[in-house]
Short mmCIF file of C-alpha atoms in Angstrom, two decimals:
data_model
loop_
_atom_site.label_atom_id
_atom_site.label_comp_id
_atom_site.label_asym_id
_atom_site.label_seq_id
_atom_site.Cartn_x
_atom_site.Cartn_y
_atom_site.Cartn_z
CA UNK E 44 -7.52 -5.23 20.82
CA UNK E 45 -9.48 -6.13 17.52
CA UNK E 46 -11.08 -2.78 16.45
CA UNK E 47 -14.12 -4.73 15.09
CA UNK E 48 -15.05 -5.73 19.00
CA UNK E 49 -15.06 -2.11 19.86
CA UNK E 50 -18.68 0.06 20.16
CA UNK E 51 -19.11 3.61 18.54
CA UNK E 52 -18.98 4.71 21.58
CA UNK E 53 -16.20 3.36 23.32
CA UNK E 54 -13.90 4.06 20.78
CA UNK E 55 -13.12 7.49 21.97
CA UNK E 56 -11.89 6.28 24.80
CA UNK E 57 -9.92 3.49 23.61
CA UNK E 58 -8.20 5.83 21.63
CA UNK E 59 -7.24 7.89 24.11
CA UNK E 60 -5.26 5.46 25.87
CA UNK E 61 -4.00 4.40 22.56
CA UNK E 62 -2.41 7.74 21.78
CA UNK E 63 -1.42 8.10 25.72
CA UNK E 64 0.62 4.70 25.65
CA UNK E 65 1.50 4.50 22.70
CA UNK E 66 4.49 6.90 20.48
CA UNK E 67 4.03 7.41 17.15
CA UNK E 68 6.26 5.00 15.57
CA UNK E 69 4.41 2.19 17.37
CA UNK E 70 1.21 3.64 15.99
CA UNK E 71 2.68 3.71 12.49
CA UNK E 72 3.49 -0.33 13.07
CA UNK E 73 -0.09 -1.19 14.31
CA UNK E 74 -1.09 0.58 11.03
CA UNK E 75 1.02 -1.21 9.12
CA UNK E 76 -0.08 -4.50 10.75
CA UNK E 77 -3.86 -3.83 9.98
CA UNK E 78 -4.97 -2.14 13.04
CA UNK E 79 -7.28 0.14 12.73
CA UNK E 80 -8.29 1.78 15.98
CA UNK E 81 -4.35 2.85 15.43
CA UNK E 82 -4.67 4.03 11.99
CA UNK E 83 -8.29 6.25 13.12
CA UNK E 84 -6.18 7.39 15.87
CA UNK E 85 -3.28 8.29 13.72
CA UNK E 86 -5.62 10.29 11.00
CA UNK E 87 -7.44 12.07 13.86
CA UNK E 88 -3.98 13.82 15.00
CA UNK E 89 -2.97 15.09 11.29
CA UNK E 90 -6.06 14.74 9.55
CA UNK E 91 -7.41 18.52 10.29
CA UNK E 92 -3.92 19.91 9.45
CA UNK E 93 -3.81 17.82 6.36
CA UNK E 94 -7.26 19.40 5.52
CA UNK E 95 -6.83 23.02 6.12
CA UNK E 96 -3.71 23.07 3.71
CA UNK E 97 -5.55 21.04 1.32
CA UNK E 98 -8.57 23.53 1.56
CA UNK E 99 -5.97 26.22 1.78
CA UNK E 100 -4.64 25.53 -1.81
CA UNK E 101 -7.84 24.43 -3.89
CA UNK E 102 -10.44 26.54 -2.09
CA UNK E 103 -12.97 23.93 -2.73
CA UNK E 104 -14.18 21.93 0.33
CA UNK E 105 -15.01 18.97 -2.11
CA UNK E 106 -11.73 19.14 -3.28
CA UNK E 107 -9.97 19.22 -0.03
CA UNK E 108 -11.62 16.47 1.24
CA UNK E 109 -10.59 14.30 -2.01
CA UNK E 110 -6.88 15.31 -1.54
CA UNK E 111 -7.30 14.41 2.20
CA UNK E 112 -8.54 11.10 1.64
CA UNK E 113 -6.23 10.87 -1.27
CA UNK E 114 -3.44 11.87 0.61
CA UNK E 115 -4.13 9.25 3.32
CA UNK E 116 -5.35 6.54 1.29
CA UNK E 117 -1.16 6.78 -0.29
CA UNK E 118 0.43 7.53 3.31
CA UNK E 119 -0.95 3.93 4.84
CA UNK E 120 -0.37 2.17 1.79
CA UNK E 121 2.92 3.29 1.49
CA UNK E 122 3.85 3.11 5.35
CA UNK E 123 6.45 0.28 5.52
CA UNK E 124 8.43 2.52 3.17
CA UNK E 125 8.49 5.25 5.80
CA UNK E 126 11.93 5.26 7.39
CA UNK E 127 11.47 7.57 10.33
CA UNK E 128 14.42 9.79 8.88
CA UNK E 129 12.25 12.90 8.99
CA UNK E 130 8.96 13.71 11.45
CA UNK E 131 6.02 11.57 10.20
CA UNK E 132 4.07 15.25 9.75
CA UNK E 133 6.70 16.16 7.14
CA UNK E 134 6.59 12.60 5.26
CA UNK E 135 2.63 13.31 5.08
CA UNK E 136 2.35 16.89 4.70
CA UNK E 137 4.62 16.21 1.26
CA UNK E 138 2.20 13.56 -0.13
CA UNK E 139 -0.62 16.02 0.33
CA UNK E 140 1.88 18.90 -1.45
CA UNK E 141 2.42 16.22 -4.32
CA UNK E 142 -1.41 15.17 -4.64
CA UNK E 143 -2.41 18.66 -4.59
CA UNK E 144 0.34 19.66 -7.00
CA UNK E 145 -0.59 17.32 -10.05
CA UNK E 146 -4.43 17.72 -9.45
CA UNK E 147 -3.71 21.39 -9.99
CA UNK E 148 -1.34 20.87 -13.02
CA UNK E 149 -3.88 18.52 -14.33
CA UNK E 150 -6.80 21.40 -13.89
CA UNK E 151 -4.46 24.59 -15.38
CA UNK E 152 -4.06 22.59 -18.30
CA UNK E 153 -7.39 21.90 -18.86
CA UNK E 154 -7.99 25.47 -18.30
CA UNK E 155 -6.04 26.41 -20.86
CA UNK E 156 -7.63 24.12 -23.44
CA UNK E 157 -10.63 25.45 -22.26
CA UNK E 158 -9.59 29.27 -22.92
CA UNK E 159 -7.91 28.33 -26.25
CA UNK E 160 -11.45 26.50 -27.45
CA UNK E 161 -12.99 30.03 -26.40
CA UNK E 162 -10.95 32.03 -28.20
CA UNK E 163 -12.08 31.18 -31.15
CA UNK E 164 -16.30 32.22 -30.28
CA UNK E 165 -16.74 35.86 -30.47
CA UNK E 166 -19.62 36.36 -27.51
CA UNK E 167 -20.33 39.95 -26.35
CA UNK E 168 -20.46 39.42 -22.54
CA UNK E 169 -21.74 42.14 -19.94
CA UNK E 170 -19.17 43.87 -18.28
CA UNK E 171 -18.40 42.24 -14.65
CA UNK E 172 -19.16 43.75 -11.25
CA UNK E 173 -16.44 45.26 -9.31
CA UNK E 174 -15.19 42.91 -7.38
CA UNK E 175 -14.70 43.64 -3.65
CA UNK E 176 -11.06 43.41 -1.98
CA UNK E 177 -11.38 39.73 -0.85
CA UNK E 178 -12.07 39.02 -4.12
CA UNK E 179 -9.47 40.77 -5.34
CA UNK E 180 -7.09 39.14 -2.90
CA UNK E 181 -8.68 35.71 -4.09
CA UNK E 182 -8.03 36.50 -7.44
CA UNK E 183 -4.20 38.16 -6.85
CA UNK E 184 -3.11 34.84 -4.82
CA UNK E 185 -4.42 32.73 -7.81
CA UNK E 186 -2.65 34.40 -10.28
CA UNK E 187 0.43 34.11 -9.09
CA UNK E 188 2.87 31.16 -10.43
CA UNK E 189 2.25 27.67 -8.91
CA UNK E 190 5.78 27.50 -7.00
CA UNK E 191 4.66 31.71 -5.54
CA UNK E 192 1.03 30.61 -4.75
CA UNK E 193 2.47 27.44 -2.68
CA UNK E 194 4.95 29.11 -1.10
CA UNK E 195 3.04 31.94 -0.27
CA UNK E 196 -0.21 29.81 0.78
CA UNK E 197 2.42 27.69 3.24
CA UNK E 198 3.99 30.77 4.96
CA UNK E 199 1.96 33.35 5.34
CA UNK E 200 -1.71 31.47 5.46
CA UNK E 201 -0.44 27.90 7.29
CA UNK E 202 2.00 29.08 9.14
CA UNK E 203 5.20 27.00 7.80
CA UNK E 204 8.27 27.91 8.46
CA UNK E 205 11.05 28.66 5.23
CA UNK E 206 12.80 25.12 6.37
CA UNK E 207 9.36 23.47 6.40
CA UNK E 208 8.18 24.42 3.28
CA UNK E 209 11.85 23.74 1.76
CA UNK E 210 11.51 20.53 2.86
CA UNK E 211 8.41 19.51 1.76
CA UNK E 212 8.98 21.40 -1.67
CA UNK E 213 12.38 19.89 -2.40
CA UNK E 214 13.80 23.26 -2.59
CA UNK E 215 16.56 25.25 -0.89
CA UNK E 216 15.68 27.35 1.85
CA UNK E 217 17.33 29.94 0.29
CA UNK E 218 14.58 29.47 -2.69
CA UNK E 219 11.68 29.50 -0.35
CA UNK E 220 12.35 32.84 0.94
CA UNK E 221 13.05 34.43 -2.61
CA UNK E 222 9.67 32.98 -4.21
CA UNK E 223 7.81 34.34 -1.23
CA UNK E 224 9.46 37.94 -1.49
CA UNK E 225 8.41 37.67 -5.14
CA UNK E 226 5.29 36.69 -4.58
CA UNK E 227 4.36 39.64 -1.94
CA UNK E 228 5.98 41.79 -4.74
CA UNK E 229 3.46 40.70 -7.32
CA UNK E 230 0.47 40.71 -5.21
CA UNK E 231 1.46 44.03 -4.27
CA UNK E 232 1.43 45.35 -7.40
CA UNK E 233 -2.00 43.02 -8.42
CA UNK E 234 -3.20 45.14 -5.45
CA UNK E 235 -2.07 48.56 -6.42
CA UNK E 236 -4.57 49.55 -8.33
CA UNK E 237 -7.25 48.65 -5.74
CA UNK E 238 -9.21 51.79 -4.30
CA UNK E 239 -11.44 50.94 -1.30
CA UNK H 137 -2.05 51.10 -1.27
CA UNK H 138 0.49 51.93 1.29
CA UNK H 139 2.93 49.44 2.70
CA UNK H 140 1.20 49.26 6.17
CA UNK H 141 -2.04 48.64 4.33
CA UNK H 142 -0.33 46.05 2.46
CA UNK H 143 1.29 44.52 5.19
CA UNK H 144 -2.16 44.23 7.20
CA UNK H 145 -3.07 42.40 4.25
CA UNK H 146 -1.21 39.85 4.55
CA UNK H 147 -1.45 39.28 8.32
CA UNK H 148 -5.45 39.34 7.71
CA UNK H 149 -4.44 36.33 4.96
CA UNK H 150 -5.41 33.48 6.81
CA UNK H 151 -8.86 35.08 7.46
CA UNK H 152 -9.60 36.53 4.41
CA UNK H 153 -8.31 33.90 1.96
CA UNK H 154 -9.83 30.03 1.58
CA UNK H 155 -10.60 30.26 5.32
CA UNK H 156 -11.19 26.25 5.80
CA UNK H 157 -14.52 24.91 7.12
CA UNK H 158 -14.46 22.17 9.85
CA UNK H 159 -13.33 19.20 8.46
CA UNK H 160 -15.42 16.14 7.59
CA UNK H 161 -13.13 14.21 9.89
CA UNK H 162 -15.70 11.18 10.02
CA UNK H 163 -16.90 10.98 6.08
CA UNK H 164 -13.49 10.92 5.00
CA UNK H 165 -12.53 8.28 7.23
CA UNK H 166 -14.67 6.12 5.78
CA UNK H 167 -13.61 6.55 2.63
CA UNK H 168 -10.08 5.76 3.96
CA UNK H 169 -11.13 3.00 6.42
CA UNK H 170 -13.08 0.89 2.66
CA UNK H 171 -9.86 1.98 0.61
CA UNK H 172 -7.20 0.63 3.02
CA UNK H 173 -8.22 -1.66 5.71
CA UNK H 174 -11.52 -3.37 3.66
CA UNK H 175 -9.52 -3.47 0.43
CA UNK H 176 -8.71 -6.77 -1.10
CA UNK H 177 -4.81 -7.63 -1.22
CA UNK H 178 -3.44 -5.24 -4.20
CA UNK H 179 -3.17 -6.41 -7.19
CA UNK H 180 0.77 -5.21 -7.47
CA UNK H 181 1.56 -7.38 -4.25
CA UNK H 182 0.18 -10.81 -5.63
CA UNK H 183 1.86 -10.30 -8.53
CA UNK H 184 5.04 -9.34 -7.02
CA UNK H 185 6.01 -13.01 -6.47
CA UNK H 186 5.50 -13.93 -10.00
CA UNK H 187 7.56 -10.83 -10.76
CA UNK H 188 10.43 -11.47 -8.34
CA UNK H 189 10.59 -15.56 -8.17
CA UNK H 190 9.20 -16.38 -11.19
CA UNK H 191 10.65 -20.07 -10.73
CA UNK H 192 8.44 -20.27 -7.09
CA UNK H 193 5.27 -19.92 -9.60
CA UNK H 194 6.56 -21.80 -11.99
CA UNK H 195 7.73 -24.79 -9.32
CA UNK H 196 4.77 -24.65 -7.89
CA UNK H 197 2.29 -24.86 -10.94
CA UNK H 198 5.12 -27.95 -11.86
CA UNK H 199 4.26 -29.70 -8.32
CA UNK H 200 0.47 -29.28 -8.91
CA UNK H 201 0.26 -30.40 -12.25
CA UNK H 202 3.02 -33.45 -11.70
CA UNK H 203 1.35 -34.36 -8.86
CA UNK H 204 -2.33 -34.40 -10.12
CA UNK H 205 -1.77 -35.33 -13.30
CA UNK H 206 0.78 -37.95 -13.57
CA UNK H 207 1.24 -39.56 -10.39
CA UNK H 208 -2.60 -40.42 -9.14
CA UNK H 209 -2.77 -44.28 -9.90
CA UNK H 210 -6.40 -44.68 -12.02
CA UNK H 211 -7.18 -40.93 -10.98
CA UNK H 212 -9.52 -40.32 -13.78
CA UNK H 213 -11.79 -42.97 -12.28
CA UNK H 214 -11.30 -43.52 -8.80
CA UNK H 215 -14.77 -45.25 -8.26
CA UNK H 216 -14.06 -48.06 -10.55
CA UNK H 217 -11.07 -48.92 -10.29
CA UNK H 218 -10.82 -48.67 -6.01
CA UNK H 219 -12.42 -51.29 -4.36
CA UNK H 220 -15.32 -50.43 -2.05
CA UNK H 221 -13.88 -51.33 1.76
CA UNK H 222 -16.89 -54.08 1.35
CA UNK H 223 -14.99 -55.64 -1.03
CA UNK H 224 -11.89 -55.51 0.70
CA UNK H 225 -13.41 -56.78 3.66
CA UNK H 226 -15.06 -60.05 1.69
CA UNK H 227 -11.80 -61.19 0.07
CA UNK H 228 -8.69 -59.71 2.71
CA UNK H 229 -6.40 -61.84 1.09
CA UNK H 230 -6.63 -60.59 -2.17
CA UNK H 231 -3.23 -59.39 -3.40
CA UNK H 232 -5.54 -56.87 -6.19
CA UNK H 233 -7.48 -55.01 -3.29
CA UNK H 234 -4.97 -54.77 -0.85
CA UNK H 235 -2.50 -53.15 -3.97
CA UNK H 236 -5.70 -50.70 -4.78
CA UNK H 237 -6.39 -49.95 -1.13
CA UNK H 238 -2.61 -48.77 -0.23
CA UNK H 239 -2.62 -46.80 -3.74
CA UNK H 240 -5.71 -45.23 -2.83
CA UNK H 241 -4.45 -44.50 0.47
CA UNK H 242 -1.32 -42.96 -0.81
CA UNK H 243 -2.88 -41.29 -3.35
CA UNK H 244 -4.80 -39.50 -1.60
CA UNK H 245 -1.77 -38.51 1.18
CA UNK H 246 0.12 -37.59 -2.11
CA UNK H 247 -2.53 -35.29 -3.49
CA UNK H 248 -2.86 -33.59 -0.19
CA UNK H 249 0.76 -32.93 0.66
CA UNK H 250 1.35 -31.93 -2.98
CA UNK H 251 -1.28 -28.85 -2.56
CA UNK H 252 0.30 -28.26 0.59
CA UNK H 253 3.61 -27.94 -0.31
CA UNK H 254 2.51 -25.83 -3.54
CA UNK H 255 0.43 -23.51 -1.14
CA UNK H 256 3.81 -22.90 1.06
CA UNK H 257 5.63 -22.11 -2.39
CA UNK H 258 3.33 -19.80 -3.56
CA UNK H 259 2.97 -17.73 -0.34
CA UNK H 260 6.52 -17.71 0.29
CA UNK H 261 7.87 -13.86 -0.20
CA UNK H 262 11.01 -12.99 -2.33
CA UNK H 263 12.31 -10.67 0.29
CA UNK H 264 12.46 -11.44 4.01
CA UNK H 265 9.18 -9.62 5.17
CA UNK H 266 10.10 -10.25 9.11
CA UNK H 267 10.87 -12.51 11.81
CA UNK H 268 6.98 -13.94 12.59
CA UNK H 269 6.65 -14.34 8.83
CA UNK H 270 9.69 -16.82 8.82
CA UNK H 271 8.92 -18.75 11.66
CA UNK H 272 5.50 -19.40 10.20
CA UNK H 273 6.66 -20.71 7.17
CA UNK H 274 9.42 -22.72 8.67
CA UNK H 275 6.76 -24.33 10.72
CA UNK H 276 4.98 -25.45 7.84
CA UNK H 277 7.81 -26.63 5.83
CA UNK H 278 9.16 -28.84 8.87
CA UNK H 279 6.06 -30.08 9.14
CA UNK H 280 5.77 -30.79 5.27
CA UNK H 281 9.51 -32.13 5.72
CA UNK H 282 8.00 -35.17 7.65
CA UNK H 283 5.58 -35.98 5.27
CA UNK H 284 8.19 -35.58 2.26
CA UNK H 285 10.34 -38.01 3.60
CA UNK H 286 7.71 -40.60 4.57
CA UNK H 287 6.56 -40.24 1.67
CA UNK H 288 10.27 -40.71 -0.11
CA UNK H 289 10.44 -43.69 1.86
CA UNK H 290 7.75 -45.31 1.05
CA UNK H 291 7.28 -48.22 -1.68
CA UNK H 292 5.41 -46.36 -4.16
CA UNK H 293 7.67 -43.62 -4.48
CA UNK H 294 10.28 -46.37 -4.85
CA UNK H 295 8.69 -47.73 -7.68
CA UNK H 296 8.61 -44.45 -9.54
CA UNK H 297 11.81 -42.31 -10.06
CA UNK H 298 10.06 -39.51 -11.38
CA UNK H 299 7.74 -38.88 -8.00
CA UNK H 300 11.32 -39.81 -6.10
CA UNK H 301 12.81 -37.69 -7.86
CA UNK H 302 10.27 -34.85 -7.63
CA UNK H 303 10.12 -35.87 -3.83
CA UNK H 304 13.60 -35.58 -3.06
CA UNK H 305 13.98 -32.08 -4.83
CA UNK H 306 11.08 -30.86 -2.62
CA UNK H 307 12.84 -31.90 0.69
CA UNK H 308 16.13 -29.85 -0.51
CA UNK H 309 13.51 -27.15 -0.65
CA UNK H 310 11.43 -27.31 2.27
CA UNK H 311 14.81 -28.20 4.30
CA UNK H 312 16.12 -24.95 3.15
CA UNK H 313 12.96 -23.29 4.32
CA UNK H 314 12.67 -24.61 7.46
CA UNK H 315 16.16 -23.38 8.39
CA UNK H 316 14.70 -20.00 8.55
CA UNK H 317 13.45 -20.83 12.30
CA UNK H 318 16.93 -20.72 13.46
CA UNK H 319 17.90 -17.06 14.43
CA UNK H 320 21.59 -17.59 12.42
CA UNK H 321 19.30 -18.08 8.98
CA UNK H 322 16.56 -15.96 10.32
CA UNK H 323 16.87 -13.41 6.93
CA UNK H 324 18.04 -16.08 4.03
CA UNK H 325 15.12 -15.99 1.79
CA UNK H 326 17.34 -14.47 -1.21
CA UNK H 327 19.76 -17.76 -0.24
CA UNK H 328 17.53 -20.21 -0.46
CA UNK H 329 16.00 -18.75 -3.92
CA UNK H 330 19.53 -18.78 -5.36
CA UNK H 331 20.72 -22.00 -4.01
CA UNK H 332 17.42 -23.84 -5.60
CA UNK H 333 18.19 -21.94 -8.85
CA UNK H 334 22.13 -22.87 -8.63
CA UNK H 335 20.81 -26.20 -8.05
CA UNK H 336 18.86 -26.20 -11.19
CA UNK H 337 15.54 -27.24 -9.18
CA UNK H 338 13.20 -25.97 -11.91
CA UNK H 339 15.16 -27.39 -14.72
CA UNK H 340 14.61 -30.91 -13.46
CA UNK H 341 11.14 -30.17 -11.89
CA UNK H 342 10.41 -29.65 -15.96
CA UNK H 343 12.80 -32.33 -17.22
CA UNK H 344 10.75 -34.41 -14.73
CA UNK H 345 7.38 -33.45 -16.37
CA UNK H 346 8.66 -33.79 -19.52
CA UNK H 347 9.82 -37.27 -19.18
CA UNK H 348 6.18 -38.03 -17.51
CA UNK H 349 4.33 -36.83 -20.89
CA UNK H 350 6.41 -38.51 -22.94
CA UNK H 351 5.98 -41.77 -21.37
CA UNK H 352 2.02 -41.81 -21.80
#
């Protein structure tokens, strides 16, 4: 059925018998031949989980929503090139790992420049507040090493399991587990000195 | 901070730490929807042909130009040197109008199948894209195969080698092409692109056009 003959309001229900006769590999091939009830109906099932890990990692709802519609934008494009070999979750979670990844990489190093510019102005600033324990939390978690914050982020926040994250990392599981027990370990000790 | 404090901590994580809004499900898929499904055809996949069968572009520019350039009898100026069907109709015996009236007529079949056949070579993929996508094309080309040899047959193309020529080398194509219906050849794209470049196709397509210039 051509999407452009459907109403706003009929297309709730057409895509609920879309996604009740139809798997997910034939929704993947009526996205890749242009359909688009298929491809709303497709974004609809990952979209929020896609969202709360982007949100998860930036902490910037503009942000997530850019490496959302990043993430999809690259997933349909590159959809003929999916082979089915692992779940279609795990194919898309790892683009939004990836675009999330080099936005961050892109912003530390910019950060950086940023400091080292700084450095070189001597300002007398007034001392900060004390910052509560959620801040300090915030601030502990962000602070830790990319691979640490990711893996830690995944498991304990999103709920991945060690082969998930693995997976979508590239890394052995093996790996996974060791980066999280050293990241607890560091925001431990972040955490220490913490009196509430 | 004691370990049980800690450990709370961290089961109070997905709470306490970039706690995600709802999501804009709606905005966002509009921004997808205009990105992917309203965007024009990538630039990477029209140029993948030129990248990947360099001699289709090349052939087919080669057909276009031969064809509209060298083989339209008094194409530049059509209205004076065709006679009005007035004229035809006042002297029907006339050996000069009837001439001018078949050339114009083939001409103008010539010019036509000549953009057809370069639109088929163009939009022809390198790689075997999938079964509907072959039969489509080997529709056209059996179609353009009728014309092609019609066309070889006729006396015009008789009287000039170089169109013959150019004719015949088209049919080897389009035969090729049209073999693609049949389920045995259903996935011999990459064939057909070597056999027209072990058959030196493009080298006499430009020998052809070479020959044409020189001649004027």
């Amino acid at each position: 059925m051509p999407v452009s003959n459907l109403t706003e309001n009929g297309r709730d229900q057409d895509q609920r018998q879309l996604q009740h006769h139809v798997n997910e590999t034939q929704l993947i091939a009526l996205v890749i031949s242009g359909d688009r009830l298929a491809g709303r109906t497709l974004y609809d099932t990952h979209a929020p989980r896609v969202y709360s890990l982007a949100y998860r990692l930036s902490g910037d709802a503009e942000k997530a929503r850019e490496f959302t519609q990043d993430t999809f934008i690259r997933a349909f494009s590159r959809l003929s090139q999916f082979r089915g070999d692992a779940a279609f979750s795990t194919w898309l979670h790892r683009i939004v790992v990836t675009v999330v990844s080099n936005a961050r990489r892109s912003e530390l190093r910019m950060a950086r420049e940023v400091e080292l510019d700084e450095a070189h102005s001597i300002e007398v600033t007034a001392p900060e507040a004390e910052p509560d324990l959620k801040e300090c939390i915030s601030r502990a978690v962000d602070n830790l090493s990319e691979a640490y914050r990711m893996t830690l982020i995944m498991h304990d926040i999103e709920g991945y399991t060690h082969a998930e994250i693995a997976g979508l990392l590239g890394v052995p599981e093996g790996t996974c587990k060791s980066r999280l027990s050293a990241a607890r370990a560091q925001l431990r000790q972040e955490l220490a000195a913490f009196k509430e | 901070m004691d370990d049980n404090r800690f450990d709370e901590l961290i089961r109070d994580l997905p709470r306490s730490f970039n706690a995600p809004p709802e999501p804009p499900l709606d905005e966002m898929w509009t921004t997808i929807e205009d990105a992917h499904f309203n965007a024009p055809v990538p630039i990477s996949t029209r140029r993948g042909l030129a990248s990947r069968a360099p001699w289709l572009v090349a052939a087919a520019a080669l057909v276009v130009g031969v064809g509209i350039g060298h083989y339209l009898p008094s194409g530049a100026k059509p209205a004076e040197t065709a006679p009005s069907p007035s004229a035809i109709g006042e002297n029907p015996a006339s050996p000069t109008s009837d001439t001018s009236a078949v050339a114009d007529v083939y001409r103008d079949q010539t010019n036509r199948y000549l953009g057809q056949a370069a639109a088929l070579l163009i939009s022809l993929p390198a790689k075997d894209a999938n079964g509907r996508t072959d039969a489509a094309f080997a529709t056209r080309a059996t179609d353009l195969l009728v014309t092609t040899r019609l066309l070889i047959d006729s006396p015009a193309a008789a009287q000039d080698p170089r169109l013959h020529s150019l004719l015949e080398d088209l049919e080897l194509v389009l035969v090729q092409i049209a073999r693609l219906r049949s389920e045995k050849n259903k996935s011999d794209l990459d064939l057909i692109h070597q056999a027209v470049e072990q058959g030196d196709v493009l080298s006499r397509l430009n020998s052809a056009v070479a020959t044409t210039q020189s001649s004027e």
